[in-house]
Amino acid sequence: MHFLKVSAVATQPFGYANGYLASRLFGNFRLCVALVFIGMMLPRSESAHGDEMARSDFHFGAEDWEVFGPGRLKLQERTGVLYGSDNGKTVWYFSAPAKFLGDKSFAHNGKFSFRLGHSEYMSNGKDMIKDWDVILESKEWRLRVGIRNLIPPWVGSTNNDLSLNEKSWTVIKGPGHGHAPTEIQMIRLLTSLSAIYIRGGYYEGHEETWIDSVLMTEGDHHVEKMQRKVNKHHHEPLKKKREEDERKRREQEIEMLVGAGQLPPPAHRQAPPPPP
């Protein structure tokens, strides 16, 4: 009987200790979750340098990549690699899908990398065709920049790691043609990327070119500072476009009201006031 009493007394603090420890652990866990949630909600003061912005590994198909250029071009995906081919002297490009395009301003000073190689090619006894190897384009800014001499001749494959800053590129189309773009030009281009082209056609004869591991990563900069740059240098064409869209919208609205008899025809009324 004494043994049973001792057992009952001994188990009480043990159960109490377990309950206390569990409550403390659960309380700490809830605190950690709350802190993580708060951290996610707070605005970042710095961008995540090197963080992935877009990637294509072609494990599940072509991922909306296309070919751009003249001639008979074929595009196919095999074993996680994207292939393109031609049958003659053709300069053509792999064209990046939407996930690499649009507003990629935080890629400024970041990286654009990819693997490229030839499974077969015929040079017909001639040197590699000289042309732009990678091209970035913004139709909104009528600006195009590129890089030459990236892929060496007669090499099976290469790993390419490009810096997305103004020092690494040359203006192909736009102000400053033939020179490196300014920082403003590079930021404008990256805020409205409309195309990224990676060359696949290099030789005079038949060739089969593959591409893999395409990656765009963020640069190293303060978010607020970059946002100020974007707002300062990106508003001009957008402002004009918004004004033109507003003008057309007002004209269409007036036409609808006239057609419904709620406004007199244009000859019997004053011009509408300008938008505020």
PDB file of C-alpha atoms in Angstrom, residues 11-224:
ATOM      1  CA  THR A  11       3.844  10.309 -11.072  1.00  0.00           C
ATOM      2  CA  GLN A  12       2.088  13.568 -10.302  1.00  0.00           C
ATOM      3  CA  PRO A  13       5.105  15.862 -10.738  1.00  0.00           C
ATOM      4  CA  PHE A  14       6.206  13.878 -13.789  1.00  0.00           C
ATOM      5  CA  GLY A  15       2.828  14.420 -15.508  1.00  0.00           C
ATOM      6  CA  TYR A  16       2.834  18.053 -14.471  1.00  0.00           C
ATOM      7  CA  ALA A  17       6.326  18.515 -15.869  1.00  0.00           C
ATOM      8  CA  ASN A  18       5.319  16.967 -19.188  1.00  0.00           C
ATOM      9  CA  GLY A  19       2.289  19.215 -19.458  1.00  0.00           C
ATOM     10  CA  TYR A  20       4.296  22.286 -18.565  1.00  0.00           C
ATOM     11  CA  LEU A  21       7.027  21.395 -21.073  1.00  0.00           C
ATOM     12  CA  ALA A  22       4.462  20.771 -23.823  1.00  0.00           C
ATOM     13  CA  SER A  23       2.758  24.103 -23.184  1.00  0.00           C
ATOM     14  CA  ARG A  24       6.103  25.917 -23.314  1.00  0.00           C
ATOM     15  CA  LEU A  25       7.111  24.188 -26.545  1.00  0.00           C
ATOM     16  CA  PHE A  26       3.747  24.877 -28.165  1.00  0.00           C
ATOM     17  CA  GLY A  27       3.910  28.499 -27.032  1.00  0.00           C
ATOM     18  CA  ASN A  28       7.399  28.884 -28.534  1.00  0.00           C
ATOM     19  CA  PHE A  29       6.222  27.295 -31.767  1.00  0.00           C
ATOM     20  CA  ARG A  30       3.325  29.755 -32.061  1.00  0.00           C
ATOM     21  CA  LEU A  31       5.728  32.623 -31.393  1.00  0.00           C
ATOM     22  CA  CYS A  32       8.064  31.451 -34.165  1.00  0.00           C
ATOM     23  CA  VAL A  33       5.182  31.138 -36.623  1.00  0.00           C
ATOM     24  CA  ALA A  34       3.998  34.639 -35.722  1.00  0.00           C
ATOM     25  CA  LEU A  35       7.489  36.105 -36.199  1.00  0.00           C
ATOM     26  CA  VAL A  36       7.893  34.422 -39.582  1.00  0.00           C
ATOM     27  CA  PHE A  37       4.492  35.728 -40.691  1.00  0.00           C
ATOM     28  CA  ILE A  38       5.343  39.263 -39.566  1.00  0.00           C
ATOM     29  CA  GLY A  39       8.659  39.052 -41.378  1.00  0.00           C
ATOM     30  CA  MET A  40       6.897  38.048 -44.578  1.00  0.00           C
ATOM     31  CA  MET A  41       4.496  40.967 -44.296  1.00  0.00           C
ATOM     32  CA  LEU A  42       7.158  43.607 -43.702  1.00  0.00           C
ATOM     33  CA  PRO A  43       8.572  45.310 -46.845  1.00  0.00           C
ATOM     34  CA  ARG A  44      12.067  44.301 -47.847  1.00  0.00           C
ATOM     35  CA  SER A  45      14.799  46.930 -47.578  1.00  0.00           C
ATOM     36  CA  GLU A  46      17.075  44.934 -49.862  1.00  0.00           C
ATOM     37  CA  SER A  47      16.375  42.634 -52.767  1.00  0.00           C
ATOM     38  CA  ALA A  48      17.242  38.975 -52.408  1.00  0.00           C
ATOM     39  CA  HIS A  49      20.494  39.034 -54.354  1.00  0.00           C
ATOM     40  CA  GLY A  50      20.780  35.938 -56.527  1.00  0.00           C
ATOM     41  CA  ASP A  51      17.178  34.831 -56.001  1.00  0.00           C
ATOM     42  CA  GLU A  52      15.571  33.085 -58.945  1.00  0.00           C
ATOM     43  CA  MET A  53      13.215  35.213 -61.051  1.00  0.00           C
ATOM     44  CA  ALA A  54      12.603  32.791 -63.942  1.00  0.00           C
ATOM     45  CA  ARG A  55      13.908  29.361 -64.922  1.00  0.00           C
ATOM     46  CA  SER A  56      13.526  26.785 -67.710  1.00  0.00           C
ATOM     47  CA  ASP A  57      14.946  23.276 -67.360  1.00  0.00           C
ATOM     48  CA  PHE A  58      12.675  21.644 -69.986  1.00  0.00           C
ATOM     49  CA  HIS A  59      11.875  18.639 -67.811  1.00  0.00           C
ATOM     50  CA  PHE A  60       8.204  18.907 -68.777  1.00  0.00           C
ATOM     51  CA  GLY A  61       8.383  20.039 -72.391  1.00  0.00           C
ATOM     52  CA  ALA A  62       9.289  23.186 -74.305  1.00  0.00           C
ATOM     53  CA  GLU A  63       7.810  25.524 -71.625  1.00  0.00           C
ATOM     54  CA  ASP A  64       6.423  27.878 -74.329  1.00  0.00           C
ATOM     55  CA  TRP A  65       9.833  28.605 -75.845  1.00  0.00           C
ATOM     56  CA  GLU A  66       9.723  29.268 -79.582  1.00  0.00           C
ATOM     57  CA  VAL A  67      12.117  29.722 -82.485  1.00  0.00           C
ATOM     58  CA  PHE A  68      12.596  33.098 -84.126  1.00  0.00           C
ATOM     59  CA  GLY A  69      14.140  33.540 -87.539  1.00  0.00           C
ATOM     60  CA  PRO A  70      13.905  32.627 -91.229  1.00  0.00           C
ATOM     61  CA  GLY A  71      14.105  29.232 -92.875  1.00  0.00           C
ATOM     62  CA  ARG A  72      12.764  25.823 -91.972  1.00  0.00           C
ATOM     63  CA  LEU A  73      13.188  25.542 -88.237  1.00  0.00           C
ATOM     64  CA  LYS A  74      12.261  22.674 -85.968  1.00  0.00           C
ATOM     65  CA  LEU A  75      11.855  22.802 -82.198  1.00  0.00           C
ATOM     66  CA  GLN A  76      11.628  19.716 -80.018  1.00  0.00           C
ATOM     67  CA  GLU A  77      12.270  18.663 -76.440  1.00  0.00           C
ATOM     68  CA  ARG A  78      14.224  15.518 -75.605  1.00  0.00           C
ATOM     69  CA  THR A  79      15.485  14.305 -72.216  1.00  0.00           C
ATOM     70  CA  GLY A  80      15.134  17.695 -70.550  1.00  0.00           C
ATOM     71  CA  VAL A  81      16.920  19.635 -73.311  1.00  0.00           C
ATOM     72  CA  LEU A  82      15.356  21.897 -75.950  1.00  0.00           C
ATOM     73  CA  TYR A  83      16.572  21.369 -79.526  1.00  0.00           C
ATOM     74  CA  GLY A  84      16.358  23.559 -82.594  1.00  0.00           C
ATOM     75  CA  SER A  85      17.671  22.738 -86.054  1.00  0.00           C
ATOM     76  CA  ASP A  86      18.154  24.211 -89.525  1.00  0.00           C
ATOM     77  CA  ASN A  87      19.339  22.966 -92.887  1.00  0.00           C
ATOM     78  CA  GLY A  88      21.422  25.837 -94.212  1.00  0.00           C
ATOM     79  CA  LYS A  89      22.933  29.262 -93.684  1.00  0.00           C
ATOM     80  CA  THR A  90      20.347  30.555 -91.240  1.00  0.00           C
ATOM     81  CA  VAL A  91      20.719  32.810 -88.218  1.00  0.00           C
ATOM     82  CA  TRP A  92      17.860  31.917 -85.889  1.00  0.00           C
ATOM     83  CA  TYR A  93      17.156  32.240 -82.177  1.00  0.00           C
ATOM     84  CA  PHE A  94      15.493  30.539 -79.239  1.00  0.00           C
ATOM     85  CA  SER A  95      12.808  32.987 -78.066  1.00  0.00           C
ATOM     86  CA  ALA A  96      12.055  33.152 -74.319  1.00  0.00           C
ATOM     87  CA  PRO A  97       8.487  32.755 -72.971  1.00  0.00           C
ATOM     88  CA  ALA A  98       6.446  35.251 -70.946  1.00  0.00           C
ATOM     89  CA  LYS A  99       7.864  34.244 -67.544  1.00  0.00           C
ATOM     90  CA  PHE A 100      11.215  35.805 -68.558  1.00  0.00           C
ATOM     91  CA  LEU A 101       9.591  38.987 -69.899  1.00  0.00           C
ATOM     92  CA  GLY A 102       7.646  42.011 -68.655  1.00  0.00           C
ATOM     93  CA  ASP A 103       8.820  43.944 -65.617  1.00  0.00           C
ATOM     94  CA  LYS A 104      12.179  42.422 -64.653  1.00  0.00           C
ATOM     95  CA  SER A 105      13.646  45.613 -63.174  1.00  0.00           C
ATOM     96  CA  PHE A 106      15.054  43.736 -60.161  1.00  0.00           C
ATOM     97  CA  ALA A 107      17.197  41.691 -62.541  1.00  0.00           C
ATOM     98  CA  HIS A 108      19.335  44.804 -63.063  1.00  0.00           C
ATOM     99  CA  ASN A 109      22.891  43.871 -61.968  1.00  0.00           C
ATOM    100  CA  GLY A 110      21.698  40.272 -61.729  1.00  0.00           C
ATOM    101  CA  LYS A 111      22.515  37.317 -63.979  1.00  0.00           C
ATOM    102  CA  PHE A 112      21.144  35.595 -67.070  1.00  0.00           C
ATOM    103  CA  SER A 113      22.661  32.159 -67.581  1.00  0.00           C
ATOM    104  CA  PHE A 114      22.158  29.152 -69.844  1.00  0.00           C
ATOM    105  CA  ARG A 115      23.874  26.110 -71.341  1.00  0.00           C
ATOM    106  CA  LEU A 116      24.127  25.848 -75.120  1.00  0.00           C
ATOM    107  CA  GLY A 117      25.682  23.274 -77.421  1.00  0.00           C
ATOM    108  CA  HIS A 118      25.564  21.445 -80.736  1.00  0.00           C
ATOM    109  CA  SER A 119      24.727  17.784 -81.056  1.00  0.00           C
ATOM    110  CA  GLU A 120      25.751  18.039 -84.700  1.00  0.00           C
ATOM    111  CA  TYR A 121      26.731  20.692 -87.231  1.00  0.00           C
ATOM    112  CA  MET A 122      28.270  21.123 -90.682  1.00  0.00           C
ATOM    113  CA  SER A 123      30.344  24.202 -91.417  1.00  0.00           C
ATOM    114  CA  ASN A 124      30.807  23.411 -95.130  1.00  0.00           C
ATOM    115  CA  GLY A 125      34.437  24.450 -94.711  1.00  0.00           C
ATOM    116  CA  LYS A 126      33.553  27.986 -93.614  1.00  0.00           C
ATOM    117  CA  ASP A 127      33.968  29.942 -90.385  1.00  0.00           C
ATOM    118  CA  MET A 128      31.191  30.464 -87.882  1.00  0.00           C
ATOM    119  CA  ILE A 129      28.629  33.066 -88.928  1.00  0.00           C
ATOM    120  CA  LYS A 130      29.190  36.373 -87.123  1.00  0.00           C
ATOM    121  CA  ASP A 131      26.105  37.819 -85.463  1.00  0.00           C
ATOM    122  CA  TRP A 132      24.555  38.730 -82.115  1.00  0.00           C
ATOM    123  CA  ASP A 133      24.507  35.771 -79.742  1.00  0.00           C
ATOM    124  CA  VAL A 134      22.002  37.107 -77.162  1.00  0.00           C
ATOM    125  CA  ILE A 135      19.525  39.966 -77.662  1.00  0.00           C
ATOM    126  CA  LEU A 136      17.280  41.796 -75.178  1.00  0.00           C
ATOM    127  CA  GLU A 137      14.477  43.956 -76.555  1.00  0.00           C
ATOM    128  CA  SER A 138      11.902  46.440 -75.295  1.00  0.00           C
ATOM    129  CA  LYS A 139       9.374  47.388 -77.954  1.00  0.00           C
ATOM    130  CA  GLU A 140       7.875  49.990 -75.644  1.00  0.00           C
ATOM    131  CA  TRP A 141      11.172  51.888 -75.525  1.00  0.00           C
ATOM    132  CA  ARG A 142      12.207  50.926 -79.071  1.00  0.00           C
ATOM    133  CA  LEU A 143      15.437  49.660 -77.600  1.00  0.00           C
ATOM    134  CA  ARG A 144      17.452  46.533 -78.357  1.00  0.00           C
ATOM    135  CA  VAL A 145      20.801  45.482 -76.872  1.00  0.00           C
ATOM    136  CA  GLY A 146      22.980  42.469 -77.580  1.00  0.00           C
ATOM    137  CA  ILE A 147      26.188  40.534 -76.960  1.00  0.00           C
ATOM    138  CA  ARG A 148      28.569  39.214 -79.618  1.00  0.00           C
ATOM    139  CA  ASN A 149      31.399  36.644 -79.568  1.00  0.00           C
ATOM    140  CA  LEU A 150      29.889  34.766 -76.637  1.00  0.00           C
ATOM    141  CA  ILE A 151      29.940  31.281 -78.176  1.00  0.00           C
ATOM    142  CA  PRO A 152      33.395  30.139 -79.395  1.00  0.00           C
ATOM    143  CA  PRO A 153      33.597  28.207 -82.701  1.00  0.00           C
ATOM    144  CA  TRP A 154      34.023  24.450 -82.914  1.00  0.00           C
ATOM    145  CA  VAL A 155      33.077  23.880 -79.255  1.00  0.00           C
ATOM    146  CA  GLY A 156      30.549  21.192 -78.322  1.00  0.00           C
ATOM    147  CA  SER A 157      28.880  23.052 -75.439  1.00  0.00           C
ATOM    148  CA  THR A 158      29.332  26.112 -73.239  1.00  0.00           C
ATOM    149  CA  ASN A 159      28.079  27.408 -69.880  1.00  0.00           C
ATOM    150  CA  ASN A 160      27.177  31.075 -70.250  1.00  0.00           C
ATOM    151  CA  ASP A 161      26.752  33.493 -67.351  1.00  0.00           C
ATOM    152  CA  LEU A 162      25.800  37.033 -68.436  1.00  0.00           C
ATOM    153  CA  SER A 163      25.641  40.121 -66.235  1.00  0.00           C
ATOM    154  CA  LEU A 164      22.450  42.141 -66.654  1.00  0.00           C
ATOM    155  CA  ASN A 165      24.111  45.525 -66.374  1.00  0.00           C
ATOM    156  CA  GLU A 166      24.805  48.272 -68.876  1.00  0.00           C
ATOM    157  CA  LYS A 167      28.559  47.513 -69.111  1.00  0.00           C
ATOM    158  CA  SER A 168      28.074  44.080 -70.674  1.00  0.00           C
ATOM    159  CA  TRP A 169      25.828  44.964 -73.624  1.00  0.00           C
ATOM    160  CA  THR A 170      25.853  46.992 -76.841  1.00  0.00           C
ATOM    161  CA  VAL A 171      22.949  49.017 -78.237  1.00  0.00           C
ATOM    162  CA  ILE A 172      21.721  47.448 -81.490  1.00  0.00           C
ATOM    163  CA  LYS A 173      18.680  49.672 -81.923  1.00  0.00           C
ATOM    164  CA  GLY A 174      17.967  52.979 -80.193  1.00  0.00           C
ATOM    165  CA  PRO A 175      19.934  55.985 -78.940  1.00  0.00           C
ATOM    166  CA  GLY A 176      23.647  55.283 -78.554  1.00  0.00           C
ATOM    167  CA  HIS A 177      23.756  52.700 -81.333  1.00  0.00           C
ATOM    168  CA  GLY A 178      27.043  50.798 -81.264  1.00  0.00           C
ATOM    169  CA  HIS A 179      27.876  51.811 -77.691  1.00  0.00           C
ATOM    170  CA  ALA A 180      27.064  50.456 -74.246  1.00  0.00           C
ATOM    171  CA  PRO A 181      23.601  51.488 -73.000  1.00  0.00           C
ATOM    172  CA  THR A 182      23.322  53.967 -70.171  1.00  0.00           C
ATOM    173  CA  GLU A 183      22.044  52.874 -66.765  1.00  0.00           C
ATOM    174  CA  ILE A 184      18.733  54.608 -67.518  1.00  0.00           C
ATOM    175  CA  GLN A 185      18.397  52.718 -70.811  1.00  0.00           C
ATOM    176  CA  MET A 186      19.142  49.384 -69.153  1.00  0.00           C
ATOM    177  CA  ILE A 187      16.611  49.980 -66.374  1.00  0.00           C
ATOM    178  CA  ARG A 188      13.971  51.069 -68.892  1.00  0.00           C
ATOM    179  CA  LEU A 189      14.607  47.979 -71.004  1.00  0.00           C
ATOM    180  CA  LEU A 190      14.362  45.622 -68.013  1.00  0.00           C
ATOM    181  CA  THR A 191      11.120  47.194 -66.782  1.00  0.00           C
ATOM    182  CA  SER A 192       9.426  46.300 -70.072  1.00  0.00           C
ATOM    183  CA  LEU A 193      11.228  43.334 -71.625  1.00  0.00           C
ATOM    184  CA  SER A 194       9.337  42.213 -74.706  1.00  0.00           C
ATOM    185  CA  ALA A 195      11.820  39.614 -76.013  1.00  0.00           C
ATOM    186  CA  ILE A 196      14.938  37.631 -75.128  1.00  0.00           C
ATOM    187  CA  TYR A 197      16.651  35.866 -78.023  1.00  0.00           C
ATOM    188  CA  ILE A 198      19.433  33.269 -77.694  1.00  0.00           C
ATOM    189  CA  ARG A 199      21.108  32.361 -80.970  1.00  0.00           C
ATOM    190  CA  GLY A 200      20.854  28.825 -82.269  1.00  0.00           C
ATOM    191  CA  GLY A 201      22.064  29.230 -85.872  1.00  0.00           C
ATOM    192  CA  TYR A 202      25.870  29.451 -86.163  1.00  0.00           C
ATOM    193  CA  TYR A 203      27.087  27.441 -89.157  1.00  0.00           C
ATOM    194  CA  GLU A 204      26.684  27.381 -92.936  1.00  0.00           C
ATOM    195  CA  GLY A 205      25.304  23.851 -93.193  1.00  0.00           C
ATOM    196  CA  HIS A 206      22.885  21.679 -91.264  1.00  0.00           C
ATOM    197  CA  GLU A 207      23.076  21.998 -87.487  1.00  0.00           C
ATOM    198  CA  GLU A 208      21.191  20.859 -84.416  1.00  0.00           C
ATOM    199  CA  THR A 209      21.523  23.195 -81.429  1.00  0.00           C
ATOM    200  CA  TRP A 210      20.337  22.553 -77.879  1.00  0.00           C
ATOM    201  CA  ILE A 211      19.711  24.808 -74.895  1.00  0.00           C
ATOM    202  CA  ASP A 212      19.220  24.002 -71.217  1.00  0.00           C
ATOM    203  CA  SER A 213      19.267  25.434 -67.674  1.00  0.00           C
ATOM    204  CA  VAL A 214      18.093  28.945 -68.544  1.00  0.00           C
ATOM    205  CA  LEU A 215      18.011  31.107 -65.411  1.00  0.00           C
ATOM    206  CA  MET A 216      17.431  34.773 -64.533  1.00  0.00           C
ATOM    207  CA  THR A 217      18.381  35.973 -61.035  1.00  0.00           C
ATOM    208  CA  GLU A 218      17.954  39.207 -59.071  1.00  0.00           C
ATOM    209  CA  GLY A 219      20.685  41.782 -58.689  1.00  0.00           C
ATOM    210  CA  ASP A 220      22.101  43.327 -55.534  1.00  0.00           C
ATOM    211  CA  HIS A 221      20.314  46.592 -54.705  1.00  0.00           C
ATOM    212  CA  HIS A 222      17.960  48.262 -52.240  1.00  0.00           C
ATOM    213  CA  VAL A 223      14.315  47.814 -53.123  1.00  0.00           C
ATOM    214  CA  GLU A 224      13.339  51.409 -52.351  1.00  0.00           C
TER     215      GLU A 224
END
